[in-house]
Amino acid sequence: MQKGIDDSLLETVRYLGSELGQIIQQHLGDEWLERIETIRKQGKKSALGDTGCTESLQSLFKQMDDKDLLTVGRAFSQFLNLANLAEQEHTVAAFSEKDPVAEFFAKLENVDKTQMSLEEAIKVLDIELVLTAHPTEVTRRTLIYKYARLAECLSDLHIDGLSDKKRAQVEARIAELISQAWHTDEIRAARPTPVDEAQWGFSVIENSLWQAVPNFIRGLGEKLQAKFGIELPLESNLVRFASWMGGDRDGNPFVTSEVTEKVLLLARQRAANLFLNDISTLYVELSMADGSKALFDYVGEDQREPYRAALAELKNKLVATTEGIDAYLNGESVNQANWINKQVELTQPLEVCYKSLVEMGMAGIANGLLADTIRRAYCFGIHLLKLDIRQDSDRHDQVFSEITRHLGLGDYSNWSEQDKQAFLLRELSSKRPLIPRHWQPSAEVEEVLKTCNVIAQQSEDALGIYIISMARSPSDVLEVHLLLQESGIKWPMPVAPLFETLDDLNNAHDSMTQLLSIDWYRGFIQSHQYVMIGYSDSAKDAGALAAGWAQYQSQEALVNLANEYNVTLTLFHGRGGTIGRGGLPAHGAILSQPPGSCLGGLRVTEQGETIRYKFGTEPLAQRSFGLYASAILEALMLPPPAPQNEWREVMTEMAAKARDNYRSVVRDDPNFVAYFRSATPELELSKLPLGSRPSKRKPNGGVESLRAIPWIFAWAQNRLVLPSWLGVMRAFQSAIDNGHLPVMKEMKSQWPFFASRLSMLEMVFMKADQHIAALYDETLVPQELKYFGQNLREELAASNDLLLKLLDQNEVMQNDAASKESMQIRAFYLEPLHLLQVELLNRARAVESDELEYHLERALMVSIAGVATGLRNTG
């Protein structure tokens, strides 16, 4: 009888844990293995409510020295990494049996009428994933590499019919890799630079996406052909990639114009190297002599091996590009004319070869590596991915303020919005330069101008869009267009306002209406507008429910506005990996958006650790592409209903109530900041070398200055997960008291947006843990503030009970046993880490000096990283 996936998962977790135990035994001896095993067993009982075991562990950790606590922390952090790997491998195995695209195609068989045909939807299907370096990836690159190899070994281990000899080889390799991980320091020695972050993004492409993209497109094409007779063109680039790594300078002083230029060159070099590997293999394999007339016209009639001749020049250009970029970065003078400079230089010889092979009856050869390479060429191009640029609106305002003061025109920053627009439009239409030739701007302004100059020197294929943080008015967008024009850009770079606070989201429609009503502007953007929707800052500002409703209404209004002006709208979703930052399973997130929001394609950030969990291996990446593609096709063909007026009224009432509830705690209570900083490791997070960007916008500010990522991270560490639920269920209770329960039940069953809110809360309450939060409070929170945590935990408990009542369930995740068990497995390893972290925080806060002893500091950082690993998200 075949084992269920849950039993198989448990078996894999135990196997990996046993391997780690053997390595600990070999390295530290029997006594340490027994100690770790005792802690594990007591941790499990503690997690299940045994207070005696909780107290026993607390007592044990108090007696241990810092060095021994570091060893315990490392052991349980490694256990959690291995548990995650086991789950990842089973997720991939499940995907092979449950393909989301195939499931959607099967669903279509039972549908009489769709909003658009499948053929039309496939033409519109556009997935652009933006890799960002928000500082949440706690795992070092060297360990990510080892875990990726471990994942491959686990897959090999579960191959049917594996010989005993091969099994022994795989098991030996697993033991070796676990040993390598154990003997590797899990905490970086220093923060990564923006260039390091960019290189990490390139490695994700090389290690998984490079193969996943052509495999996914080929698989989708085969399904479409077999089931519907729809042929997917070879040049289809349904999946594309952009990046913020090296381009996002908002709040990151380390991202300079020089860094951006270097990252662009390194991306181009990595692309050239990757394509060179493919072309070199093709050069060896395409030895055939028979070719079409078009091929011989391309290479010359006297060629005996025309395919090799067609690839030879491309190969030489790729070599010249990789070597030339090295020389350029070393300060040498180079001739870039020999580099591969245009996309057509890559695609043309490949397509000539492909068409010739098909024409000469060798389609089987054409549709192998050659077709894969062509698909990669259209997805990644000669620049590997498109680099976005992001900057705060105030920095652009500062540029024009300095210019107008220098020119004697007054201070631009003090002008009305009307005057700003009039000035900017006048200058955009002017043929004379605006920026004075002999003028020395401030260092901040000079850096903005230098960045624009770097942009202007690039080709359109190298760059994505320019995002303006804290955008509020049309002038914010016009400023960037004028700055780019002044820099001599020869192509219209898309500029996207980012609406991120609650007020900005609510005002997005009015701001964009003013902008799109400018005839010159609509013509300039060629009727295609990008708008970025911020999830993290709006949630931090107003709480999860109010932010979610504002995001929905803003998107809905923008979609209607785009239709009114006949403009293609691409909404760019700034989602994070956590619930508090808009994180939701891809399928649910897309279908909970307003109807029509995917017509301009889907553009979404993939940040930090979610990149690894969703795209870290080729099978995982294929699964993620399938989830996105099936959800977008469903949103296009079977769009969710627009909310009824009664639903809107109830939702608006609840959102306002939830906002007020949230702000009354976070903003209005004078004790909140003190409680937050004592109950969580927020102040200690700055010691963890996560990303290149500072954790605060203003070094000395309070909660309002804290970036949304460490804000979420800190609350996850003590398992209160407060930003994701605070005030929401009290608003629901208020609505029920006002007689809205029947409407809410209707909303739950008929409106994906509202259903997704409840689903998000289910996931939140599964990860939240009142018992653990109380342990943090007990030891770390001053007596006069303990009431605060008690009140919050009582609200959490009441919120959990009310959610279950709304869902008609006995427990959270009742209908998702796999996710529930997954969390329970990790909970047993997380329990000791939380208790360890509380002890370490207590010791660290008792030290008067800012400098902690080495083992104490490392142990604390390992505990923070371990908890983040166990919860599978940070910020």
PDB file of N, CA, C and O in Angstrom, residues 58 672 674-681 714-715 717-720 722 769-794 834-835 837-839 841-842 845:
ATOM      1  N   GLN A  58      13.856  26.379  29.812  1.00  0.00           N
ATOM      2  CA  GLN A  58      14.278  27.716  30.254  1.00  0.00           C
ATOM      3  C   GLN A  58      15.409  27.614  31.271  1.00  0.00           C
ATOM      4  O   GLN A  58      16.402  28.350  31.212  1.00  0.00           O
ATOM      5  N   PHE A 672       3.088  52.065  23.231  1.00  0.00           N
ATOM      6  CA  PHE A 672       3.245  51.031  22.197  1.00  0.00           C
ATOM      7  C   PHE A 672       4.696  50.833  21.788  1.00  0.00           C
ATOM      8  O   PHE A 672       5.175  49.694  21.700  1.00  0.00           O
ATOM      9  N   ALA A 674       7.499  51.475  23.285  1.00  0.00           N
ATOM     10  CA  ALA A 674       8.300  50.848  24.340  1.00  0.00           C
ATOM     11  C   ALA A 674       7.999  49.354  24.429  1.00  0.00           C
ATOM     12  O   ALA A 674       8.916  48.527  24.583  1.00  0.00           O
ATOM     13  N   TYR A 675       6.712  48.996  24.335  1.00  0.00           N
ATOM     14  CA  TYR A 675       6.354  47.574  24.369  1.00  0.00           C
ATOM     15  C   TYR A 675       6.937  46.840  23.163  1.00  0.00           C
ATOM     16  O   TYR A 675       7.539  45.760  23.299  1.00  0.00           O
ATOM     17  N   PHE A 676       6.780  47.418  21.977  1.00  0.00           N
ATOM     18  CA  PHE A 676       7.273  46.813  20.730  1.00  0.00           C
ATOM     19  C   PHE A 676       8.763  46.502  20.831  1.00  0.00           C
ATOM     20  O   PHE A 676       9.216  45.409  20.485  1.00  0.00           O
ATOM     21  N   ARG A 677       9.518  47.477  21.340  1.00  0.00           N
ATOM     22  CA  ARG A 677      10.975  47.318  21.359  1.00  0.00           C
ATOM     23  C   ARG A 677      11.441  46.349  22.450  1.00  0.00           C
ATOM     24  O   ARG A 677      12.521  45.788  22.340  1.00  0.00           O
ATOM     25  N   SER A 678      10.636  46.146  23.463  1.00  0.00           N
ATOM     26  CA  SER A 678      11.029  45.188  24.503  1.00  0.00           C
ATOM     27  C   SER A 678      10.544  43.777  24.178  1.00  0.00           C
ATOM     28  O   SER A 678      11.227  42.791  24.472  1.00  0.00           O
ATOM     29  N   ALA A 679       9.385  43.647  23.537  1.00  0.00           N
ATOM     30  CA  ALA A 679       8.781  42.332  23.289  1.00  0.00           C
ATOM     31  C   ALA A 679       9.324  41.642  22.048  1.00  0.00           C
ATOM     32  O   ALA A 679       9.118  40.439  21.866  1.00  0.00           O
ATOM     33  N   THR A 680      10.001  42.382  21.175  1.00  0.00           N
ATOM     34  CA  THR A 680      10.539  41.811  19.934  1.00  0.00           C
ATOM     35  C   THR A 680      12.031  42.129  19.838  1.00  0.00           C
ATOM     36  O   THR A 680      12.516  43.043  20.503  1.00  0.00           O
ATOM     37  N   PRO A 681      12.741  41.429  18.960  1.00  0.00           N
ATOM     38  CA  PRO A 681      14.163  41.739  18.766  1.00  0.00           C
ATOM     39  C   PRO A 681      14.382  42.839  17.727  1.00  0.00           C
ATOM     40  O   PRO A 681      15.364  42.805  16.987  1.00  0.00           O
ATOM     41  N   ALA A 714      10.214  41.697  12.949  1.00  0.00           N
ATOM     42  CA  ALA A 714      10.289  41.718  14.416  1.00  0.00           C
ATOM     43  C   ALA A 714       9.078  41.029  15.035  1.00  0.00           C
ATOM     44  O   ALA A 714       9.210  40.242  15.983  1.00  0.00           O
ATOM     45  N   TRP A 715       7.879  41.302  14.500  1.00  0.00           N
ATOM     46  CA  TRP A 715       6.662  40.707  15.069  1.00  0.00           C
ATOM     47  C   TRP A 715       6.562  39.217  14.757  1.00  0.00           C
ATOM     48  O   TRP A 715       5.897  38.469  15.486  1.00  0.00           O
ATOM     49  N   GLN A 717       9.147  37.235  14.824  1.00  0.00           N
ATOM     50  CA  GLN A 717      10.087  36.558  15.714  1.00  0.00           C
ATOM     51  C   GLN A 717       9.440  36.147  17.033  1.00  0.00           C
ATOM     52  O   GLN A 717       9.732  35.077  17.561  1.00  0.00           O
ATOM     53  N   ASN A 718       8.560  36.996  17.584  1.00  0.00           N
ATOM     54  CA  ASN A 718       7.934  36.611  18.856  1.00  0.00           C
ATOM     55  C   ASN A 718       6.563  35.959  18.655  1.00  0.00           C
ATOM     56  O   ASN A 718       5.836  35.698  19.610  1.00  0.00           O
ATOM     57  N   ARG A 719       6.234  35.712  17.399  1.00  0.00           N
ATOM     58  CA  ARG A 719       5.041  34.955  16.998  1.00  0.00           C
ATOM     59  C   ARG A 719       3.724  35.647  17.340  1.00  0.00           C
ATOM     60  O   ARG A 719       2.666  35.010  17.332  1.00  0.00           O
ATOM     61  N   LEU A 720       3.779  36.937  17.587  1.00  0.00           N
ATOM     62  CA  LEU A 720       2.522  37.664  17.754  1.00  0.00           C
ATOM     63  C   LEU A 720       1.986  38.066  16.378  1.00  0.00           C
ATOM     64  O   LEU A 720       0.780  38.249  16.198  1.00  0.00           O
ATOM     65  N   LEU A 722       1.678  40.597  14.784  1.00  0.00           N
ATOM     66  CA  LEU A 722       0.664  41.612  15.061  1.00  0.00           C
ATOM     67  C   LEU A 722       0.181  42.418  13.850  1.00  0.00           C
ATOM     68  O   LEU A 722      -1.023  42.639  13.699  1.00  0.00           O
ATOM     69  N   ASP A 769       1.356  32.465  17.769  1.00  0.00           N
ATOM     70  CA  ASP A 769       1.395  31.546  18.905  1.00  0.00           C
ATOM     71  C   ASP A 769       1.377  32.357  20.196  1.00  0.00           C
ATOM     72  O   ASP A 769       2.371  32.972  20.575  1.00  0.00           O
ATOM     73  N   GLN A 770       0.229  32.353  20.871  1.00  0.00           N
ATOM     74  CA  GLN A 770       0.081  33.124  22.105  1.00  0.00           C
ATOM     75  C   GLN A 770       1.042  32.641  23.190  1.00  0.00           C
ATOM     76  O   GLN A 770       1.590  33.441  23.959  1.00  0.00           O
ATOM     77  N   HIS A 771       1.244  31.333  23.246  1.00  0.00           N
ATOM     78  CA  HIS A 771       2.125  30.736  24.246  1.00  0.00           C
ATOM     79  C   HIS A 771       3.551  31.280  24.100  1.00  0.00           C
ATOM     80  O   HIS A 771       4.173  31.702  25.080  1.00  0.00           O
ATOM     81  N   ILE A 772       4.058  31.322  22.867  1.00  0.00           N
ATOM     82  CA  ILE A 772       5.424  31.813  22.651  1.00  0.00           C
ATOM     83  C   ILE A 772       5.501  33.312  22.895  1.00  0.00           C
ATOM     84  O   ILE A 772       6.437  33.813  23.525  1.00  0.00           O
ATOM     85  N   ALA A 773       4.510  34.055  22.405  1.00  0.00           N
ATOM     86  CA  ALA A 773       4.505  35.507  22.628  1.00  0.00           C
ATOM     87  C   ALA A 773       4.532  35.817  24.123  1.00  0.00           C
ATOM     88  O   ALA A 773       5.209  36.751  24.571  1.00  0.00           O
ATOM     89  N   ALA A 774       3.821  35.022  24.916  1.00  0.00           N
ATOM     90  CA  ALA A 774       3.796  35.229  26.364  1.00  0.00           C
ATOM     91  C   ALA A 774       5.163  34.969  26.992  1.00  0.00           C
ATOM     92  O   ALA A 774       5.566  35.648  27.945  1.00  0.00           O
ATOM     93  N   LEU A 775       5.908  34.007  26.431  1.00  0.00           N
ATOM     94  CA  LEU A 775       7.253  33.712  26.939  1.00  0.00           C
ATOM     95  C   LEU A 775       8.201  34.887  26.726  1.00  0.00           C
ATOM     96  O   LEU A 775       9.046  35.181  27.579  1.00  0.00           O
ATOM     97  N   TYR A 776       8.073  35.550  25.588  1.00  0.00           N
ATOM     98  CA  TYR A 776       8.891  36.740  25.336  1.00  0.00           C
ATOM     99  C   TYR A 776       8.544  37.819  26.357  1.00  0.00           C
ATOM    100  O   TYR A 776       9.419  38.456  26.945  1.00  0.00           O
ATOM    101  N   ASP A 777       7.235  38.039  26.544  1.00  0.00           N
ATOM    102  CA  ASP A 777       6.788  39.080  27.474  1.00  0.00           C
ATOM    103  C   ASP A 777       7.253  38.799  28.905  1.00  0.00           C
ATOM    104  O   ASP A 777       7.702  39.703  29.623  1.00  0.00           O
ATOM    105  N   GLU A 778       7.126  37.552  29.291  1.00  0.00           N
ATOM    106  CA  GLU A 778       7.432  37.151  30.658  1.00  0.00           C
ATOM    107  C   GLU A 778       8.853  37.560  31.065  1.00  0.00           C
ATOM    108  O   GLU A 778       9.086  38.061  32.174  1.00  0.00           O
ATOM    109  N   THR A 779       9.809  37.369  30.162  1.00  0.00           N
ATOM    110  CA  THR A 779      11.209  37.623  30.481  1.00  0.00           C
ATOM    111  C   THR A 779      11.687  39.007  30.053  1.00  0.00           C
ATOM    112  O   THR A 779      12.517  39.613  30.735  1.00  0.00           O
ATOM    113  N   LEU A 780      11.159  39.531  28.951  1.00  0.00           N
ATOM    114  CA  LEU A 780      11.768  40.708  28.322  1.00  0.00           C
ATOM    115  C   LEU A 780      11.018  42.018  28.548  1.00  0.00           C
ATOM    116  O   LEU A 780      11.601  43.093  28.404  1.00  0.00           O
ATOM    117  N   VAL A 781       9.749  41.942  28.865  1.00  0.00           N
ATOM    118  CA  VAL A 781       8.934  43.163  28.950  1.00  0.00           C
ATOM    119  C   VAL A 781       8.884  43.655  30.398  1.00  0.00           C
ATOM    120  O   VAL A 781       8.605  42.874  31.313  1.00  0.00           O
ATOM    121  N   PRO A 782       9.133  44.952  30.630  1.00  0.00           N
ATOM    122  CA  PRO A 782       9.045  45.499  31.994  1.00  0.00           C
ATOM    123  C   PRO A 782       7.643  45.289  32.579  1.00  0.00           C
ATOM    124  O   PRO A 782       6.650  45.267  31.844  1.00  0.00           O
ATOM    125  N   GLN A 783       7.589  45.169  33.896  1.00  0.00           N
ATOM    126  CA  GLN A 783       6.331  44.863  34.576  1.00  0.00           C
ATOM    127  C   GLN A 783       5.226  45.850  34.210  1.00  0.00           C
ATOM    128  O   GLN A 783       4.075  45.468  33.989  1.00  0.00           O
ATOM    129  N   GLU A 784       5.579  47.142  34.115  1.00  0.00           N
ATOM    130  CA  GLU A 784       4.555  48.160  33.852  1.00  0.00           C
ATOM    131  C   GLU A 784       3.985  48.086  32.438  1.00  0.00           C
ATOM    132  O   GLU A 784       2.979  48.726  32.128  1.00  0.00           O
ATOM    133  N   LEU A 785       4.632  47.280  31.541  1.00  0.00           N
ATOM    134  CA  LEU A 785       4.135  47.155  30.167  1.00  0.00           C
ATOM    135  C   LEU A 785       3.524  45.787  29.881  1.00  0.00           C
ATOM    136  O   LEU A 785       3.013  45.555  28.788  1.00  0.00           O
ATOM    137  N   LYS A 786       3.585  44.890  30.841  1.00  0.00           N
ATOM    138  CA  LYS A 786       3.106  43.527  30.581  1.00  0.00           C
ATOM    139  C   LYS A 786       1.614  43.490  30.227  1.00  0.00           C
ATOM    140  O   LYS A 786       1.171  42.611  29.479  1.00  0.00           O
ATOM    141  N   TYR A 787       0.856  44.443  30.749  1.00  0.00           N
ATOM    142  CA  TYR A 787      -0.582  44.477  30.431  1.00  0.00           C
ATOM    143  C   TYR A 787      -0.815  44.599  28.927  1.00  0.00           C
ATOM    144  O   TYR A 787      -1.819  44.098  28.399  1.00  0.00           O
ATOM    145  N   PHE A 788       0.126  45.275  28.262  1.00  0.00           N
ATOM    146  CA  PHE A 788      -0.029  45.525  26.830  1.00  0.00           C
ATOM    147  C   PHE A 788      -0.068  44.200  26.065  1.00  0.00           C
ATOM    148  O   PHE A 788      -0.953  43.948  25.241  1.00  0.00           O
ATOM    149  N   GLY A 789       0.929  43.344  26.358  1.00  0.00           N
ATOM    150  CA  GLY A 789       0.970  42.041  25.700  1.00  0.00           C
ATOM    151  C   GLY A 789      -0.220  41.180  26.061  1.00  0.00           C
ATOM    152  O   GLY A 789      -0.760  40.461  25.208  1.00  0.00           O
ATOM    153  N   GLN A 790      -0.640  41.251  27.323  1.00  0.00           N
ATOM    154  CA  GLN A 790      -1.804  40.475  27.760  1.00  0.00           C
ATOM    155  C   GLN A 790      -3.043  40.872  26.956  1.00  0.00           C
ATOM    156  O   GLN A 790      -3.801  40.011  26.485  1.00  0.00           O
ATOM    157  N   ASN A 791      -3.246  42.173  26.778  1.00  0.00           N
ATOM    158  CA  ASN A 791      -4.403  42.660  26.000  1.00  0.00           C
ATOM    159  C   ASN A 791      -4.327  42.172  24.550  1.00  0.00           C
ATOM    160  O   ASN A 791      -5.341  41.762  23.963  1.00  0.00           O
ATOM    161  N   LEU A 792      -3.134  42.239  23.956  1.00  0.00           N
ATOM    162  CA  LEU A 792      -2.978  41.825  22.561  1.00  0.00           C
ATOM    163  C   LEU A 792      -3.206  40.324  22.397  1.00  0.00           C
ATOM    164  O   LEU A 792      -3.844  39.893  21.433  1.00  0.00           O
ATOM    165  N   ARG A 793      -2.722  39.543  23.352  1.00  0.00           N
ATOM    166  CA  ARG A 793      -2.916  38.087  23.246  1.00  0.00           C
ATOM    167  C   ARG A 793      -4.387  37.725  23.428  1.00  0.00           C
ATOM    168  O   ARG A 793      -4.892  36.794  22.788  1.00  0.00           O
ATOM    169  N   GLU A 794      -5.081  38.458  24.285  1.00  0.00           N
ATOM    170  CA  GLU A 794      -6.521  38.219  24.445  1.00  0.00           C
ATOM    171  C   GLU A 794      -7.272  38.551  23.157  1.00  0.00           C
ATOM    172  O   GLU A 794      -8.197  37.834  22.757  1.00  0.00           O
ATOM    173  N   HIS A 834      12.922  29.598  19.970  1.00  0.00           N
ATOM    174  CA  HIS A 834      12.282  30.762  20.602  1.00  0.00           C
ATOM    175  C   HIS A 834      12.743  30.916  22.050  1.00  0.00           C
ATOM    176  O   HIS A 834      13.095  32.014  22.493  1.00  0.00           O
ATOM    177  N   LEU A 835      12.728  29.811  22.796  1.00  0.00           N
ATOM    178  CA  LEU A 835      13.160  29.867  24.196  1.00  0.00           C
ATOM    179  C   LEU A 835      14.628  30.278  24.292  1.00  0.00           C
ATOM    180  O   LEU A 835      15.018  31.045  25.178  1.00  0.00           O
ATOM    181  N   GLN A 837      16.205  32.140  22.062  1.00  0.00           N
ATOM    182  CA  GLN A 837      16.296  33.552  21.696  1.00  0.00           C
ATOM    183  C   GLN A 837      15.909  34.457  22.857  1.00  0.00           C
ATOM    184  O   GLN A 837      16.550  35.496  23.089  1.00  0.00           O
ATOM    185  N   VAL A 838      14.889  34.086  23.605  1.00  0.00           N
ATOM    186  CA  VAL A 838      14.481  34.880  24.766  1.00  0.00           C
ATOM    187  C   VAL A 838      15.639  34.985  25.759  1.00  0.00           C
ATOM    188  O   VAL A 838      15.949  36.072  26.270  1.00  0.00           O
ATOM    189  N   GLU A 839      16.289  33.855  26.031  1.00  0.00           N
ATOM    190  CA  GLU A 839      17.428  33.859  26.952  1.00  0.00           C
ATOM    191  C   GLU A 839      18.565  34.739  26.414  1.00  0.00           C
ATOM    192  O   GLU A 839      19.171  35.516  27.163  1.00  0.00           O
ATOM    193  N   LEU A 841      18.351  37.260  24.231  1.00  0.00           N
ATOM    194  CA  LEU A 841      17.958  38.670  24.271  1.00  0.00           C
ATOM    195  C   LEU A 841      18.103  39.222  25.688  1.00  0.00           C
ATOM    196  O   LEU A 841      18.563  40.353  25.886  1.00  0.00           O
ATOM    197  N   ASN A 842      17.730  38.424  26.641  1.00  0.00           N
ATOM    198  CA  ASN A 842      17.835  38.853  28.033  1.00  0.00           C
ATOM    199  C   ASN A 842      19.298  39.115  28.407  1.00  0.00           C
ATOM    200  O   ASN A 842      19.627  40.106  29.048  1.00  0.00           O
ATOM    201  N   ARG A 845      20.658  42.285  26.509  1.00  0.00           N
ATOM    202  CA  ARG A 845      20.150  43.562  27.029  1.00  0.00           C
ATOM    203  C   ARG A 845      20.724  43.886  28.411  1.00  0.00           C
ATOM    204  O   ARG A 845      20.630  45.027  28.861  1.00  0.00           O
TER     205      ARG A 845
END
